[in-house]
PDB file of C-alpha atoms in Angstrom:
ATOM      1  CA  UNK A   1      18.305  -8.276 -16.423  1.00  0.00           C
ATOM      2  CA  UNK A   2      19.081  -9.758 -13.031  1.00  0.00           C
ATOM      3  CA  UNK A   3      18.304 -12.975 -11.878  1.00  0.00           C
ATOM      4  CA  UNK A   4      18.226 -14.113  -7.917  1.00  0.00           C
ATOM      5  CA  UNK A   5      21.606 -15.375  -9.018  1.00  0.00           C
ATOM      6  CA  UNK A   6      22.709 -12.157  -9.638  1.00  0.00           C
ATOM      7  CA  UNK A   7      21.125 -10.252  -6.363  1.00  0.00           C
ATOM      8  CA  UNK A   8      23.104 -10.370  -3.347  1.00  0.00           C
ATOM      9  CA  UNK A   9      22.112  -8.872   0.609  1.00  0.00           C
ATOM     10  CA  UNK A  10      23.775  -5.352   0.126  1.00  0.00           C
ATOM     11  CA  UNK A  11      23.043  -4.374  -3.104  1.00  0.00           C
ATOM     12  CA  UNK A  12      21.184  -0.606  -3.537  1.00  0.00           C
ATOM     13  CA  UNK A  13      19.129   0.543  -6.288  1.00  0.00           C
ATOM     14  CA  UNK A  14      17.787   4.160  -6.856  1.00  0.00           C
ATOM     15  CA  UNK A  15      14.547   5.387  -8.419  1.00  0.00           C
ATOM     16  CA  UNK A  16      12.131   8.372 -10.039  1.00  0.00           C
ATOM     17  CA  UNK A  17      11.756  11.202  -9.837  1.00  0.00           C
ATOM     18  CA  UNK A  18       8.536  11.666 -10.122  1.00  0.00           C
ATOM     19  CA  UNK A  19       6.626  14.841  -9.258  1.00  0.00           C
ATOM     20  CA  UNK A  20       3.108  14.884  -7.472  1.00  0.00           C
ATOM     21  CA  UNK A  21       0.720  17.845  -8.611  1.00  0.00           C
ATOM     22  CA  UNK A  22      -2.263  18.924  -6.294  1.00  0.00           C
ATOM     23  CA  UNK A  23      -4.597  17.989  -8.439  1.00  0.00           C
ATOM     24  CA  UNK A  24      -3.377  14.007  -8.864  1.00  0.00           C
ATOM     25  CA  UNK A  25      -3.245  14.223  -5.023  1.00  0.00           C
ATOM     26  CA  UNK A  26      -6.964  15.016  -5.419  1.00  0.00           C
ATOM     27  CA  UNK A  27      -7.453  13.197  -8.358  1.00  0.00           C
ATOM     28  CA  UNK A  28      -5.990   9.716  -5.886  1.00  0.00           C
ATOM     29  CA  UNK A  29      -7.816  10.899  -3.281  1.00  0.00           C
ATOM     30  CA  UNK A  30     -11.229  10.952  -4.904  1.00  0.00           C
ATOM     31  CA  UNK A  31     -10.912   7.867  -6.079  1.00  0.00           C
ATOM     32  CA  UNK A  32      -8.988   5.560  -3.133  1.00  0.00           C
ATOM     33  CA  UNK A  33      -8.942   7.885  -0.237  1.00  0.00           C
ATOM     34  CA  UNK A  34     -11.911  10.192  -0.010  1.00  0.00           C
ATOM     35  CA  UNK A  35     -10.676  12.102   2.991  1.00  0.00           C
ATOM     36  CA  UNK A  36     -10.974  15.564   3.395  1.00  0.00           C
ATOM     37  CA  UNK A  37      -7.199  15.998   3.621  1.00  0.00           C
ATOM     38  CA  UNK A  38      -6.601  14.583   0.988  1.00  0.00           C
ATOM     39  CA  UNK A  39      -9.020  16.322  -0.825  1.00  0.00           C
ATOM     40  CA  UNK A  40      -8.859  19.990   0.041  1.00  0.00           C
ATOM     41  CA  UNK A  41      -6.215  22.653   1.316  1.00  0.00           C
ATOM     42  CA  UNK A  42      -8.713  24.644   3.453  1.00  0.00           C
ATOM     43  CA  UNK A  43     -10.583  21.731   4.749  1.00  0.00           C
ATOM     44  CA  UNK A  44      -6.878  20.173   5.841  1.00  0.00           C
ATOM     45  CA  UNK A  45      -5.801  23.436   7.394  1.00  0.00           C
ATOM     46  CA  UNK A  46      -7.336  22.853  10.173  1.00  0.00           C
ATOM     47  CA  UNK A  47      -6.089  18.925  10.920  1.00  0.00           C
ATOM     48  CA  UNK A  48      -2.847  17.601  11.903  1.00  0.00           C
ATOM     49  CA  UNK A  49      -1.914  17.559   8.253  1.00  0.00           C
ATOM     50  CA  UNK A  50      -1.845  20.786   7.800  1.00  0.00           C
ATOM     51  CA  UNK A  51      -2.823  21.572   4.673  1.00  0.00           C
ATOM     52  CA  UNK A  52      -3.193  19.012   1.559  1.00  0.00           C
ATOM     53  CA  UNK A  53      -1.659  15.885   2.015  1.00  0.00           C
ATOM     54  CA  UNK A  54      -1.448  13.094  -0.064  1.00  0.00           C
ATOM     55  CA  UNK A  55      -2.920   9.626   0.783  1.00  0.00           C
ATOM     56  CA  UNK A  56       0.034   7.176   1.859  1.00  0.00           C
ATOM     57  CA  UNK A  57      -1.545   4.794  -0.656  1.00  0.00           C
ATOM     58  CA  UNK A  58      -0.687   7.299  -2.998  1.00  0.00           C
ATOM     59  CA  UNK A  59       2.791   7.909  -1.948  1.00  0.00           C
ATOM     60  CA  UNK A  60       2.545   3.775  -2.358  1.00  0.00           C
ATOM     61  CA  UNK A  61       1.523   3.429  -5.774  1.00  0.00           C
ATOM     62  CA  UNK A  62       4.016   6.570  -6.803  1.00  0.00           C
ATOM     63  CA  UNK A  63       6.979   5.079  -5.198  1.00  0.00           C
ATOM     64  CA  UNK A  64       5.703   1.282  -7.102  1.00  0.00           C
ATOM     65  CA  UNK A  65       6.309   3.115 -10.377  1.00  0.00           C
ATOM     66  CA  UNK A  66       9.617   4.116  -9.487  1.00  0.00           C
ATOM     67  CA  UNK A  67      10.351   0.500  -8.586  1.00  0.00           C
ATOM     68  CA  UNK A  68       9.205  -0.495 -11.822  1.00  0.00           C
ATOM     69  CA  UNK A  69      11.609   2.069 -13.542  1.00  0.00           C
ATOM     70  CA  UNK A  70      14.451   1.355 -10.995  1.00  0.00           C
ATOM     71  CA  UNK A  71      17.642   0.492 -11.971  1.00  0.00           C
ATOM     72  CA  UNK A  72      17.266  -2.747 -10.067  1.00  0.00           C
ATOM     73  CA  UNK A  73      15.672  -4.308 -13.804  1.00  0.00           C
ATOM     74  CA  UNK A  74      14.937  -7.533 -12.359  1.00  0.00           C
ATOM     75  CA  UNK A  75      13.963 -10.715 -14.289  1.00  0.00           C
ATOM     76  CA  UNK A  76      10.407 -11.589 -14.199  1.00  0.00           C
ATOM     77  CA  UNK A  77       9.599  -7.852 -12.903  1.00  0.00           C
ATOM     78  CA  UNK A  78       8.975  -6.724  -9.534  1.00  0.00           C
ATOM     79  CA  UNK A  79       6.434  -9.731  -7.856  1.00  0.00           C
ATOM     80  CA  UNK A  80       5.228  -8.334  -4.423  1.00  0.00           C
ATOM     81  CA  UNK A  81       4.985 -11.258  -1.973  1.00  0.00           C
ATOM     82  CA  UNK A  82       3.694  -9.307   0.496  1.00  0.00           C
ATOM     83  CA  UNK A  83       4.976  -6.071   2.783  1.00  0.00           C
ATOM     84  CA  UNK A  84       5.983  -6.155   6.313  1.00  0.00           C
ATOM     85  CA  UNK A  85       5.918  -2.801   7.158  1.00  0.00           C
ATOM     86  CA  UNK A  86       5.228   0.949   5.936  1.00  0.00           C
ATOM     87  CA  UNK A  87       5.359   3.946   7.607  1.00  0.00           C
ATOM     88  CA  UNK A  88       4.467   7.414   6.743  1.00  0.00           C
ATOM     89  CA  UNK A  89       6.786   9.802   8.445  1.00  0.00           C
ATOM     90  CA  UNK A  90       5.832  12.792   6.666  1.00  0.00           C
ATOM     91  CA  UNK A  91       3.364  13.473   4.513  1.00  0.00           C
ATOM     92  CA  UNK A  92       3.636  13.747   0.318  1.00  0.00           C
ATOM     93  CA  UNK A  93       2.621  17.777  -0.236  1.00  0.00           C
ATOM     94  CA  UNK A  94       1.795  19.113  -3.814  1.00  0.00           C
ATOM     95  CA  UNK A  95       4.922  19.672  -5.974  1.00  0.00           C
ATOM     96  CA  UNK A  96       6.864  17.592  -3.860  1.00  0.00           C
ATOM     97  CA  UNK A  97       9.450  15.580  -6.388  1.00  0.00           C
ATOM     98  CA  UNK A  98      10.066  12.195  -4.549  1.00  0.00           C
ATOM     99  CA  UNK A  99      12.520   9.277  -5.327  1.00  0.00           C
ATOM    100  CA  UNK A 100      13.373   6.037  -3.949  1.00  0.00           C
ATOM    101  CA  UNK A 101      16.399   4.350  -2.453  1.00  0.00           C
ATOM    102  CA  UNK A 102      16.234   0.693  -2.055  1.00  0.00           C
ATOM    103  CA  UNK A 103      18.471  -2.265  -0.642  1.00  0.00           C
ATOM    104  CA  UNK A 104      18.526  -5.419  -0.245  1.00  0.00           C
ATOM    105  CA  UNK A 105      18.349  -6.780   3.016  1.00  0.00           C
ATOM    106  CA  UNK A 106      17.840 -10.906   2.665  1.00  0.00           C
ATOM    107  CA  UNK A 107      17.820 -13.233  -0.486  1.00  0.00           C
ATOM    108  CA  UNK A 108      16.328 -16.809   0.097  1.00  0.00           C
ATOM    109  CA  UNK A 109      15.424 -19.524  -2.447  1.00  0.00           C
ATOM    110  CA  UNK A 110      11.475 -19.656  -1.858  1.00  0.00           C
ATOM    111  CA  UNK A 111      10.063 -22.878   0.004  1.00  0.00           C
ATOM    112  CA  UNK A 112       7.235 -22.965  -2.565  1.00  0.00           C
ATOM    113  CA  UNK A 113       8.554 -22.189  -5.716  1.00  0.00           C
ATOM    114  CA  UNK A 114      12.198 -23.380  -5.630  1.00  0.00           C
ATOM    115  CA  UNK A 115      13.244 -22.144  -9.496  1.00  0.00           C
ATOM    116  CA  UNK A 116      12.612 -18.462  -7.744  1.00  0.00           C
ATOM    117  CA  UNK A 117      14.422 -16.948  -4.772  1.00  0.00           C
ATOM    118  CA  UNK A 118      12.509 -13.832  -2.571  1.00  0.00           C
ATOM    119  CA  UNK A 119      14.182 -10.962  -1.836  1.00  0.00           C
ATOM    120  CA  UNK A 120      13.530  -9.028   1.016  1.00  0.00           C
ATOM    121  CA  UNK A 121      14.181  -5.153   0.391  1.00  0.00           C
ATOM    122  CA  UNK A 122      13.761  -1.890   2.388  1.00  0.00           C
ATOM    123  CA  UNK A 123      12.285   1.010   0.001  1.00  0.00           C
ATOM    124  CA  UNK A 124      13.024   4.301   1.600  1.00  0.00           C
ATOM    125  CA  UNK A 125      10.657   7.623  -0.788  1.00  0.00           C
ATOM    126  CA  UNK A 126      12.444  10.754  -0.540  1.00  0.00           C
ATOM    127  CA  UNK A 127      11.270  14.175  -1.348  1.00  0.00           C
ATOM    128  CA  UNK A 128      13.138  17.062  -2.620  1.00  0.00           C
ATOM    129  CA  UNK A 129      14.408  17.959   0.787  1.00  0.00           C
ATOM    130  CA  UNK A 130      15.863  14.736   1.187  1.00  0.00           C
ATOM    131  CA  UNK A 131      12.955  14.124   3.851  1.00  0.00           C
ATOM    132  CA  UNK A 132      11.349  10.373   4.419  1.00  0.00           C
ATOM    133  CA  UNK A 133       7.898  10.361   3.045  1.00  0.00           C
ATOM    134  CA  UNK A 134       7.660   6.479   3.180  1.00  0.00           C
ATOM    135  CA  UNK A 135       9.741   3.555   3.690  1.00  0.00           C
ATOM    136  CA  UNK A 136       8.829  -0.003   3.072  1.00  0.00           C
ATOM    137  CA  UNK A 137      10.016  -3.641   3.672  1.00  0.00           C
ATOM    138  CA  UNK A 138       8.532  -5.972   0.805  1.00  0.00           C
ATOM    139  CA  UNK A 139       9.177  -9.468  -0.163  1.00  0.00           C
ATOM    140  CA  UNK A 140      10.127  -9.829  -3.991  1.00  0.00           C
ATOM    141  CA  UNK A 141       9.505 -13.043  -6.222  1.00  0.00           C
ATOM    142  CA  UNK A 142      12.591 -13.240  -8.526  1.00  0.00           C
ATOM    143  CA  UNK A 143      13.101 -16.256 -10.745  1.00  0.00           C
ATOM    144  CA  UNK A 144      16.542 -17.498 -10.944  1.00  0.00           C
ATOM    145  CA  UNK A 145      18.248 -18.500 -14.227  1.00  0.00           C
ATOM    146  CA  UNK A 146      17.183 -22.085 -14.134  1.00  0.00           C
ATOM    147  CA  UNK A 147      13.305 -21.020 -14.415  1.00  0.00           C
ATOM    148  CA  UNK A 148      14.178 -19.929 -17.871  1.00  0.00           C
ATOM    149  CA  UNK A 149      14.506 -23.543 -18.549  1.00  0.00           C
ATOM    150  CA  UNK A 150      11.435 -24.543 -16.698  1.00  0.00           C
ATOM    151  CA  UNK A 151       8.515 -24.969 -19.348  1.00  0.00           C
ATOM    152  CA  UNK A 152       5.383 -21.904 -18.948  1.00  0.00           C
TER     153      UNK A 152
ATOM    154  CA  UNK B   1     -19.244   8.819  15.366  1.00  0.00           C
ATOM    155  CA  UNK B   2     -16.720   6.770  17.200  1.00  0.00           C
ATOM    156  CA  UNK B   3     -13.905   7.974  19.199  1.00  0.00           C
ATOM    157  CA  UNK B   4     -10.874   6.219  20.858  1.00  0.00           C
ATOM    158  CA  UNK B   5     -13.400   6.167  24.142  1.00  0.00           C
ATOM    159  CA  UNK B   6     -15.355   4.045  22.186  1.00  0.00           C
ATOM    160  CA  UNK B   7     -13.242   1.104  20.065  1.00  0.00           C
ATOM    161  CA  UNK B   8     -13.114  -1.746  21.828  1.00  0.00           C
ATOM    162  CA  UNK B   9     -10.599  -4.735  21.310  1.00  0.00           C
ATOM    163  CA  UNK B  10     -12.483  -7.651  19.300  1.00  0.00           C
ATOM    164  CA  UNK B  11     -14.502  -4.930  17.679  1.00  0.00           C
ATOM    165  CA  UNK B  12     -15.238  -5.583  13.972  1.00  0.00           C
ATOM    166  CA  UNK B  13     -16.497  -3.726  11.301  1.00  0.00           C
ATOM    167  CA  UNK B  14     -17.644  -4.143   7.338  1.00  0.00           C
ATOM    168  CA  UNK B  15     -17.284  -2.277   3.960  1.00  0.00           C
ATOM    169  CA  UNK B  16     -18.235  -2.217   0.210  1.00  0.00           C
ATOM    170  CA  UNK B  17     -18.870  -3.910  -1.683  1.00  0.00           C
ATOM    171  CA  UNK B  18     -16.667  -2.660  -4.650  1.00  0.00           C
ATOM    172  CA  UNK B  19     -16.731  -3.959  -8.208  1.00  0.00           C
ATOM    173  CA  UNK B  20     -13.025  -3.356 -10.200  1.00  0.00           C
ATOM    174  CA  UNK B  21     -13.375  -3.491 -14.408  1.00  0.00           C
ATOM    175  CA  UNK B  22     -10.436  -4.132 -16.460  1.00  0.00           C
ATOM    176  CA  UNK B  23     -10.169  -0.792 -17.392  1.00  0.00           C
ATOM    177  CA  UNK B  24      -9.941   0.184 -14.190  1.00  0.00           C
ATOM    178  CA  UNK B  25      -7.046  -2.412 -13.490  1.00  0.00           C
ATOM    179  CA  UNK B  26      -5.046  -1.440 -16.629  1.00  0.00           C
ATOM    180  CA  UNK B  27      -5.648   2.462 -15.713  1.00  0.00           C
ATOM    181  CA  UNK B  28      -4.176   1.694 -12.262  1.00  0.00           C
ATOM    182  CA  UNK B  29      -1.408  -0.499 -13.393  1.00  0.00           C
ATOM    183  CA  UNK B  30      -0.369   2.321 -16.063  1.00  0.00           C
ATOM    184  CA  UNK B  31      -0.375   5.061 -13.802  1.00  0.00           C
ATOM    185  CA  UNK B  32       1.245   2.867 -10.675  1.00  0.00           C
ATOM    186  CA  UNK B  33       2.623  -0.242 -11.287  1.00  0.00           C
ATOM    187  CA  UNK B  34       3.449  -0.781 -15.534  1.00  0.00           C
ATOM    188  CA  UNK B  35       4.020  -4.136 -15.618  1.00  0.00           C
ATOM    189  CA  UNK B  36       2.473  -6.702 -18.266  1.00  0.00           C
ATOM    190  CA  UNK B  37       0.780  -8.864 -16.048  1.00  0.00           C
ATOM    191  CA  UNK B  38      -1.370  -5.920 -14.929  1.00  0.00           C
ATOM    192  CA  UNK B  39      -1.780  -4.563 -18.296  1.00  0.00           C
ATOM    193  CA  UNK B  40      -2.388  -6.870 -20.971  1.00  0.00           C
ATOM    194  CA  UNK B  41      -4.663 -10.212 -20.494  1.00  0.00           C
ATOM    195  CA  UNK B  42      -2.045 -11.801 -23.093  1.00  0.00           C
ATOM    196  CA  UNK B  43       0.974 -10.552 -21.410  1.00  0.00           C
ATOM    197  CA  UNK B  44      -0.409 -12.067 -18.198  1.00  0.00           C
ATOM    198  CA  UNK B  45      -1.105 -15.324 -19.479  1.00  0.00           C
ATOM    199  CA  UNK B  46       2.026 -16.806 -19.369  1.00  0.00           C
ATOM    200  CA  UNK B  47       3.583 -15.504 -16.159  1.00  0.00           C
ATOM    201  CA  UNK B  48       2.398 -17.294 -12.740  1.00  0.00           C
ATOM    202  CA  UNK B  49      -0.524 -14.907 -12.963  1.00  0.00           C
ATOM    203  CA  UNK B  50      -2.592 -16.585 -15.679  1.00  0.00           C
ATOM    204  CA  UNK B  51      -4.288 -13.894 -16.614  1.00  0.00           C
ATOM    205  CA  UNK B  52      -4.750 -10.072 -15.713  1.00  0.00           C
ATOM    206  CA  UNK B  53      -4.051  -9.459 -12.418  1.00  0.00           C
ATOM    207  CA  UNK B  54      -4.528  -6.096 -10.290  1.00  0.00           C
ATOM    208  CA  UNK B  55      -1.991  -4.326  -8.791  1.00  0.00           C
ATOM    209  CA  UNK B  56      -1.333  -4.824  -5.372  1.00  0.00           C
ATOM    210  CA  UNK B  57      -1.081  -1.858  -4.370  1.00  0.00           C
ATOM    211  CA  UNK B  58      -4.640  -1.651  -6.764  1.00  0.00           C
ATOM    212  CA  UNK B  59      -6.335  -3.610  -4.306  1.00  0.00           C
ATOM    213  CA  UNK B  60      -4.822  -1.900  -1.496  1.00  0.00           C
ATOM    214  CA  UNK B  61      -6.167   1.834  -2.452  1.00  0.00           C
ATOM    215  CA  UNK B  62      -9.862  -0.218  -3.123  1.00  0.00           C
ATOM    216  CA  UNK B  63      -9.670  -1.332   0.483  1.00  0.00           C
ATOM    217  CA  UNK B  64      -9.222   1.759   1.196  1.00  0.00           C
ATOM    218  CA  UNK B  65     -11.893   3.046  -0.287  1.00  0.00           C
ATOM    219  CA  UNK B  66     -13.936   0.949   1.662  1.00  0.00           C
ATOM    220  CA  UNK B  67     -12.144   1.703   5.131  1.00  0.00           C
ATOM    221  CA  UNK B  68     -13.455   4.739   4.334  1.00  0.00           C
ATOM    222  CA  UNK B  69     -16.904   4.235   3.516  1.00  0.00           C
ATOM    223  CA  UNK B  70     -17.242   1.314   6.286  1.00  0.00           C
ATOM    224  CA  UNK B  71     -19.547   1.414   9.118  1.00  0.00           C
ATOM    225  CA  UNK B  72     -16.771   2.031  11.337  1.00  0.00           C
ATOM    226  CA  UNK B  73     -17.426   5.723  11.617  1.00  0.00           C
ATOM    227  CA  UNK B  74     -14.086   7.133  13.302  1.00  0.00           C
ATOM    228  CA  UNK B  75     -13.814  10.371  14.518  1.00  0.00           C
ATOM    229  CA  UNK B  76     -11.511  11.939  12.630  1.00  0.00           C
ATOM    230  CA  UNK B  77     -11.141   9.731  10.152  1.00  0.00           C
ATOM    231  CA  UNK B  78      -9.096   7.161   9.076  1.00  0.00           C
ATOM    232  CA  UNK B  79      -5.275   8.543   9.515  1.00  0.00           C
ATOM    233  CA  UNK B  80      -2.630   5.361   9.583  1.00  0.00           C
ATOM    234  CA  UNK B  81       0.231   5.993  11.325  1.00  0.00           C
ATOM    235  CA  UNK B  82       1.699   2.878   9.485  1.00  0.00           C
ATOM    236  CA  UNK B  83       1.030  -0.798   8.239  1.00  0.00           C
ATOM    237  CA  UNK B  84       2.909  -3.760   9.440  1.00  0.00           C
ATOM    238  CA  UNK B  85       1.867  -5.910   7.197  1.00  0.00           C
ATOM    239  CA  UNK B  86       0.207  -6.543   3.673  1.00  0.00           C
ATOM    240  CA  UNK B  87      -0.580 -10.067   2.042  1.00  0.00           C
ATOM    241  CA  UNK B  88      -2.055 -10.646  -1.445  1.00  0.00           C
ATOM    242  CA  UNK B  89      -3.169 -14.490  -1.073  1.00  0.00           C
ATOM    243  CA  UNK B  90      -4.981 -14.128  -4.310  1.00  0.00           C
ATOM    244  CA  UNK B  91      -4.671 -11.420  -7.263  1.00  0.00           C
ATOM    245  CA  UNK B  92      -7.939  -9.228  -8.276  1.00  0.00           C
ATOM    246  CA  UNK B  93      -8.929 -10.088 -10.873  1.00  0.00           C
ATOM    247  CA  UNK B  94     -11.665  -8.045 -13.745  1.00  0.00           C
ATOM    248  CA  UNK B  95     -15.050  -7.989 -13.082  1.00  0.00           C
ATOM    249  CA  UNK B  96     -14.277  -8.763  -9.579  1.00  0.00           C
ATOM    250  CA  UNK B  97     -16.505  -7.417  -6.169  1.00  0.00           C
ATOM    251  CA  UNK B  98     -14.573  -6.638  -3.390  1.00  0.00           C
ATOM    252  CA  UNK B  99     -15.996  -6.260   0.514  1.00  0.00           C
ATOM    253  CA  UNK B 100     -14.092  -5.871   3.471  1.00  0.00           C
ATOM    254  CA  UNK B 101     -13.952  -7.931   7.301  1.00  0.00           C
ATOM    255  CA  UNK B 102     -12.007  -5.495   9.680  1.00  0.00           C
ATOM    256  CA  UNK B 103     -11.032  -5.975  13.323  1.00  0.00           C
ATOM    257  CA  UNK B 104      -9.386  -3.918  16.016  1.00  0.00           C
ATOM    258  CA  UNK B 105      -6.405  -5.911  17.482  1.00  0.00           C
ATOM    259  CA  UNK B 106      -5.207  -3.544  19.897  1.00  0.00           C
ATOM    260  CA  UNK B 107      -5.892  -0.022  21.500  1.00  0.00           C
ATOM    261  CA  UNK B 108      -3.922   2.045  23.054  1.00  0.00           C
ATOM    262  CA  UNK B 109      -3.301   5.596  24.009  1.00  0.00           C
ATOM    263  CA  UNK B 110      -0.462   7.206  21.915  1.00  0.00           C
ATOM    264  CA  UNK B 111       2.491   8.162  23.898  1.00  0.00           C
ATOM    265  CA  UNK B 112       3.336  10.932  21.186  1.00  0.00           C
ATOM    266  CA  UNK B 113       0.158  12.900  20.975  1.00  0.00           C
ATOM    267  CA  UNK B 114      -2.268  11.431  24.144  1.00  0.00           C
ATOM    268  CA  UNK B 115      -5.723  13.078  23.253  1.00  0.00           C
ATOM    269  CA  UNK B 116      -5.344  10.327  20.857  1.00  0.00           C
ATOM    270  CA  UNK B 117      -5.541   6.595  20.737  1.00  0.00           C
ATOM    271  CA  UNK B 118      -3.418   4.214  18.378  1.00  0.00           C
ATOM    272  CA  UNK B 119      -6.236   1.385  16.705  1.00  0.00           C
ATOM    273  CA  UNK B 120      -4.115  -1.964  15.514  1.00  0.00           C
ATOM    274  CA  UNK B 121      -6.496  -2.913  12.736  1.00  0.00           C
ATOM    275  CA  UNK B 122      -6.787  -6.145  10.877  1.00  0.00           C
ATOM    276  CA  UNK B 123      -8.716  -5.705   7.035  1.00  0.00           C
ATOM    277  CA  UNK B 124      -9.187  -8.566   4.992  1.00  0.00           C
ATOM    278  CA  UNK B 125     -10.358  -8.097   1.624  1.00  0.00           C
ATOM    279  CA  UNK B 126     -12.228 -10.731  -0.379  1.00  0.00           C
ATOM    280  CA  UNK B 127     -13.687 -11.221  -3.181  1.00  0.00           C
ATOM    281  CA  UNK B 128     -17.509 -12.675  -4.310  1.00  0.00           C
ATOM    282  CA  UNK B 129     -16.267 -15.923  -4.263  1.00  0.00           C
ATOM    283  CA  UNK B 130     -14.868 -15.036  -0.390  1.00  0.00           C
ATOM    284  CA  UNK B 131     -11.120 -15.692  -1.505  1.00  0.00           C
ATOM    285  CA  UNK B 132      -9.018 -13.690   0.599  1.00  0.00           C
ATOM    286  CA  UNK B 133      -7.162 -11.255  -2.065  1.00  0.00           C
ATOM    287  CA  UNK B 134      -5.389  -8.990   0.960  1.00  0.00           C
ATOM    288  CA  UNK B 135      -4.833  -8.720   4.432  1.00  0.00           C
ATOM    289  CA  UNK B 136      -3.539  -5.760   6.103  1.00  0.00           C
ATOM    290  CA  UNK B 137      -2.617  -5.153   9.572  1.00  0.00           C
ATOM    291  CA  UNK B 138      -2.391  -0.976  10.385  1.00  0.00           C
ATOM    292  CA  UNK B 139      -2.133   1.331  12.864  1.00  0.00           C
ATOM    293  CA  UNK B 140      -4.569   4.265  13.184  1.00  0.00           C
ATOM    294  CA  UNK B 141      -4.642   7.550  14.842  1.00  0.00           C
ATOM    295  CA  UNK B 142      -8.088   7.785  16.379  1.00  0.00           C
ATOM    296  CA  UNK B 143      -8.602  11.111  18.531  1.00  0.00           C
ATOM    297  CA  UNK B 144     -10.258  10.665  22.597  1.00  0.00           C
ATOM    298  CA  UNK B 145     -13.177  12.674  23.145  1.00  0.00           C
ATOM    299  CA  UNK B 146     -11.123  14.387  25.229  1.00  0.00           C
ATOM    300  CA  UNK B 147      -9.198  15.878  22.302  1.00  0.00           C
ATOM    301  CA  UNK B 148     -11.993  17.975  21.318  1.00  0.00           C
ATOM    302  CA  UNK B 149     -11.414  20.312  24.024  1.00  0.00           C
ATOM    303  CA  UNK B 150      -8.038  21.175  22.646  1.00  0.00           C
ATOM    304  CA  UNK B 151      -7.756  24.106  20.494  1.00  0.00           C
ATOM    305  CA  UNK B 152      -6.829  23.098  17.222  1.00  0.00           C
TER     306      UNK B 152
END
């Protein structure tokens, strides 16, 4: 497990795969993004999608669990402050098998809660063809070591 | 049905109300974002959470929802080009009913594909007790009237 003592601007950390079937695009879509292009191939035939696209929330929650199973394994979890930016540059298609590259890009002892540092990372999702689907900057809460001596 | 022609900066626009269950939270979290504090009301006790918590990204795909379903009626949908920014003031908690405040920040005709617009958006989401649990700031593709001229 690593601490914010142990996390340094630089480090990388890789994620997933994880495949994405048609029908948990539509099953997503149904249920957080009831657009038709994210709903049906015919219906987004005709749109700049394409044909069936997954929601971006969806490529969102999909690249989350890969954070989760990262090989970052940070202490306390991954805490999401907040995000400063997310982009879609291409759109998650059935089948597609995505995985994520992250890095660190700023470590700071947090103003609020001193016994925990935030960690500002970029989060690039790849597909199979090495193509962008989604990157995004978060802020992470990670506790350093001395919050394990800080009482609950 | 509102087109680029028609958004205004200072224009605002509601949605929901949506009500999220426990089940629903700990479905989420399993699928998305498997972390105790958004699986198990024990497990979330004694992290800075207190208690079950939503996802994040949860809350984000419920605002969605209610982009979707608001009275903002845009022309071809909602399509974000990107978000460049996401807060979570406040977790979501069970039993919880969610509406949404949106605003349109800026407007302004895409340089990249001009029978479209770009809409900055502001969404805040809050909850019954009108505690902000997310803020998001995004960019949407909105078509011009013009663009239905254009064969697809």
């Amino acid at each position: 497990m690593r601490f914010f003592d142990d996390v340094s601007v630089g480090d990388r950390f890789t994620g997933g795969p994880v495949t994405v079937s048609a029908e948990e695009i539509i099953g997503f879509a149904g249920q957080f993004d009831p657009q038709p292009f994210h709903l049906d191939h015919e219906a987004a035939a005709s749109t700049l999608f394409g044909g069936l696209a997954a929601s971006g929330w969806h490529t969102a929650g999909l690249t989350m669990r890969m954070i989760v199973g990262s090989d970052a394994k940070l202490a306390g979890g991954y805490i999401g402050l907040g995000v400063d930016a997310v982009t879609w540059p291409k759109p998650t298609r059935p089948g597609d098998t995505l995985r994520i590259e992250g890095e660190v890009l700023e470590a700071r002892l947090s103003a609020k809660r001193p016994t925990n540092g935030v960690a500002r990372v970029r989060i690039v999702t790849l597909n199979q063809k090495d193509e962008v689907v989604q990157t995004l900057i978060a802020n992470l809460l990670v506790p350093t070591r001395a919050s394990l001596a800080v009482p609950a």
